[in-house]
XYZ file of C-alpha atoms in Angstrom:
238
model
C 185.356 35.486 171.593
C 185.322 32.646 174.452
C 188.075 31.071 175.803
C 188.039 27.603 176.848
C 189.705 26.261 179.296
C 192.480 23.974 179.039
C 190.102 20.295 180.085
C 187.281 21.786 177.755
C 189.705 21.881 175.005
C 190.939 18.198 175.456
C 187.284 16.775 175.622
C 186.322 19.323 172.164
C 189.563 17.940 170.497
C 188.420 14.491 171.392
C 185.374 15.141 169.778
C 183.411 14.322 173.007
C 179.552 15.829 172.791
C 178.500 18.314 174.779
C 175.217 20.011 175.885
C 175.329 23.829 177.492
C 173.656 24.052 181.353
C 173.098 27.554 182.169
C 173.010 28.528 185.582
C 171.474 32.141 187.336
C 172.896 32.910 190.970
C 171.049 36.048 192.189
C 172.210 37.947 195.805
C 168.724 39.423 197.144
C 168.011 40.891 200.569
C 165.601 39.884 203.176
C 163.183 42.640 202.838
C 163.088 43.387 207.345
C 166.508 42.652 208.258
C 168.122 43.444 204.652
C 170.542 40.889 205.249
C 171.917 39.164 201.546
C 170.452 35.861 200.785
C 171.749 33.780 197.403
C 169.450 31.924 194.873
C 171.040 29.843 192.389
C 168.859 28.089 189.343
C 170.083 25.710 187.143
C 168.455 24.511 183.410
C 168.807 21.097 184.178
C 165.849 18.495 185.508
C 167.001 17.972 188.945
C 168.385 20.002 191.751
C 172.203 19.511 192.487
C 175.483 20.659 193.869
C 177.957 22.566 191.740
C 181.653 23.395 192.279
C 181.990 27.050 190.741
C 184.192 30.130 190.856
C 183.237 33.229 193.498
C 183.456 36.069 191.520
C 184.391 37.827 194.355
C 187.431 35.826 195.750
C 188.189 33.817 192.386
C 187.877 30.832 194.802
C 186.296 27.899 194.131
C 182.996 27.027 196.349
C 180.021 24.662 196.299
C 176.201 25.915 196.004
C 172.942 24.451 195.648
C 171.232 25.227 192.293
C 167.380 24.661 191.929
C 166.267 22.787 188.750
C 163.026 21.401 187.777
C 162.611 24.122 185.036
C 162.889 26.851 187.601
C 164.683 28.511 183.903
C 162.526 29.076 180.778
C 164.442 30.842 178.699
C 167.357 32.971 177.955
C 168.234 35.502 175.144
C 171.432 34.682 173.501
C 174.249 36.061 175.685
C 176.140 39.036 173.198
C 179.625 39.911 173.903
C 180.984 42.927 172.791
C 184.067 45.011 173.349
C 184.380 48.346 174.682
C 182.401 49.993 177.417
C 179.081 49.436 175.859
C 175.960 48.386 178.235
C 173.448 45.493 176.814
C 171.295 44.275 178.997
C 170.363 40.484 179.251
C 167.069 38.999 179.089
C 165.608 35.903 180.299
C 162.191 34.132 181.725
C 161.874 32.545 185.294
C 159.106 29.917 185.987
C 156.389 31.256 187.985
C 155.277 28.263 189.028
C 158.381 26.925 190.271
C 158.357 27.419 194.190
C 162.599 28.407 194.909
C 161.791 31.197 192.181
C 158.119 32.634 193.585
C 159.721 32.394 197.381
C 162.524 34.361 195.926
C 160.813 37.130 194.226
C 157.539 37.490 196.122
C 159.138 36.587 199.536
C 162.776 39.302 198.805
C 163.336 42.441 198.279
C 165.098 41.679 194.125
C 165.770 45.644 193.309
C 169.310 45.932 192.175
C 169.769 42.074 193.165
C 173.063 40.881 191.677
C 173.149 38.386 189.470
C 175.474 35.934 188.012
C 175.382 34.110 185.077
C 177.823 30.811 184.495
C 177.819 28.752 181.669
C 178.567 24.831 181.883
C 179.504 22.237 179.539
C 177.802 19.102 180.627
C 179.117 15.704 178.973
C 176.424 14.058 176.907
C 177.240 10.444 177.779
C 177.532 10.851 182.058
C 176.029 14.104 182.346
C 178.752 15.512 184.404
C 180.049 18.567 184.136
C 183.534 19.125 182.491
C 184.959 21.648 183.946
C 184.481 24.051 187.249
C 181.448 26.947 185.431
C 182.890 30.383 185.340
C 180.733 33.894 185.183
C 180.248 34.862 181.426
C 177.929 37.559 181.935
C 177.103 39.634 185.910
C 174.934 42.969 186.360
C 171.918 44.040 188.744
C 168.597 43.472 188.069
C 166.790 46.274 186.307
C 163.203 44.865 185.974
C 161.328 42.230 187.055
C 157.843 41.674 185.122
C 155.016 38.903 185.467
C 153.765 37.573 182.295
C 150.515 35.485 182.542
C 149.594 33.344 179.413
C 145.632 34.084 178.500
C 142.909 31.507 179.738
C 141.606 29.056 177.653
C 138.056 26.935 177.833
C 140.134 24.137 176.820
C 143.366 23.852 179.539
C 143.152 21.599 182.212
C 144.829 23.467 184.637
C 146.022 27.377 186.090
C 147.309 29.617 182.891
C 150.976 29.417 182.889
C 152.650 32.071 184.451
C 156.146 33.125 184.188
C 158.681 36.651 185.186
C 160.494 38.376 182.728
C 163.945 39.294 184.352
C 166.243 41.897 182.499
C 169.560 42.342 183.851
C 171.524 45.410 183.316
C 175.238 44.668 182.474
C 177.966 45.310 185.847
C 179.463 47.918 183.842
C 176.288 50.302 184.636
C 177.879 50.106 188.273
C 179.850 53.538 187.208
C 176.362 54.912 187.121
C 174.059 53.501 189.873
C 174.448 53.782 193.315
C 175.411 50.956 195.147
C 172.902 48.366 196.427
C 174.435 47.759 199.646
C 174.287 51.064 200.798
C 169.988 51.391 200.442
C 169.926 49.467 204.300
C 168.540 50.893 207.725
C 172.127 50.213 209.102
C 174.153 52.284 206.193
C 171.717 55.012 207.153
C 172.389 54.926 211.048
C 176.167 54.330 210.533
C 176.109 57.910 208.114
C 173.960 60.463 210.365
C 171.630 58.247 212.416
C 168.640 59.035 209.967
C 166.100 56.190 208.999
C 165.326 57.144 205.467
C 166.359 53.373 204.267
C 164.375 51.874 206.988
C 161.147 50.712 205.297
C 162.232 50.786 201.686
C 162.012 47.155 201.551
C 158.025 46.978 202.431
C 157.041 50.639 201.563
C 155.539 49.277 198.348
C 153.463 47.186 199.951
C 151.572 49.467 202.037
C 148.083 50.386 200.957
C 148.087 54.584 201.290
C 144.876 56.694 200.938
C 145.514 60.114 199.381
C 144.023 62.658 197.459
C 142.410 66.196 198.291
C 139.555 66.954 200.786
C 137.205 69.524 199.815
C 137.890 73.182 202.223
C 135.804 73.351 205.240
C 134.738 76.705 205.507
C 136.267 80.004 204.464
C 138.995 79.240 206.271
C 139.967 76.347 204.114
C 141.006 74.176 207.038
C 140.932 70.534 204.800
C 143.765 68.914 203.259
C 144.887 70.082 200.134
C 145.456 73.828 198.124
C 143.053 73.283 195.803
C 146.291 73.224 192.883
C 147.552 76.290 194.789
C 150.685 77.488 196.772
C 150.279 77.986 200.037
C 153.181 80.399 200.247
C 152.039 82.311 197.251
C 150.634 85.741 197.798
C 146.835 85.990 196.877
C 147.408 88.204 193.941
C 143.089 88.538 193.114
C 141.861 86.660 190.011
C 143.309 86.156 186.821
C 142.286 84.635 183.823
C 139.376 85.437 181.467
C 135.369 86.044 183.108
């Protein structure tokens, strides 16, 4: 069950009305330096300045949330006790410009994300008390739905990206984001195996087989064989 703090408790005994404004932070990386960059959304109209909680230092700190529907939709947020994992659902705009720079223009895999919940007053619109993080995990997948076409719109199709985030307690069983960077790798054995994971997917690589030249079968390719197989004759039936 939620607790409210002591201020949101005054203004619900006093009957005040209130409306819920959700609000998404998410920590990507830049996808050539891999340096952490935040992106924080809110539900309401217009882009503002919120005083939150770190849920890092438990200190209080101003950031700049995007509006202007930049949020869709999200499933209802289930708590549950216990060590159980649920992951949490919800719909970006893709047509809101902070949310395509963030996931076309960053690497998002394993981004964490943060999810506050604040009570805005219904008469002044300000919030009631400093938003606190109900619900943080990693993202798990990212997805781009794109509404069918219709003879009739006006416009482009609506587009939006399905985001499900996996709960933080799955943190006992992934590896840590922080470590998949060019500079982890050179600080454990000087390798560069994390060096182009960022843009790796977008490369555009040609493979396949190549048909033997000769009997010496000097192409690309085993044709489904083992090289380091011994040539035991045929097999199978004539």
């Amino acid at each position: 069950m939620k607790t409210y703090s002591n201020a949101l408790a005054n203004y619900r005994g006093a009957l005040r009305e209130f409306y819920q404004v959700d609000l998404l932070s998410f920590r990507v990386r830049d996808r050539s330096t891999g340096d952490p960059r935040w992106f924080h959304f809110s539900s309401r109209d217009e882009d503002e300045t919120i005083n939150v909680i770190d849920q890092a230092t438990g200190a209080e700190e101003f950031r700049d949330y995007f509006g202007g529907g930049s949020i869709v939709s999200l499933d209802p947020l289930i708590r549950s006790e216990g060590t159980g994992i649920r992951n949490f659902t919800f719909v970006l705009s893709g047509t809101s410009d902070p949310v395509l720079d963030m996931i076309q223009g960053y690497d998002c895999r394993d981004a964490i994300v943060e999810y506050r919940i604040g009570e805005g007053e219904d008469s002044t619109g300000l919030l009631v008390d400093t938003p606190v993080v109900e619900f943080d995990g990693f993202v798990d997948t990212i997805d781009r739905e794109d509404a069918a076409l219709s003879l009739d719109a006006q416009g482009p199709a609506d587009s939006n990206f399905k985001v499900s985030v996996v709960s933080h307690i799955a943190t006992l069983q992934r590896a840590n984001p922080d470590m998949r960077s060019p500079e982890i790798g050179q600080e454990r054995s000087g390798d560069d195996i994390f060096l182009y994971t960022a843009e790796a997917n977008t490369w555009t690589i040609l493979w396949g087989k190549e048909g033997r030249k000769g009997a010496g079968g000097d192409g690309h390719g085993s044709d489904g064989r083992d090289r380091r197989s011994p040539d035991l004759g045929g097999w199978g039936r004539d």
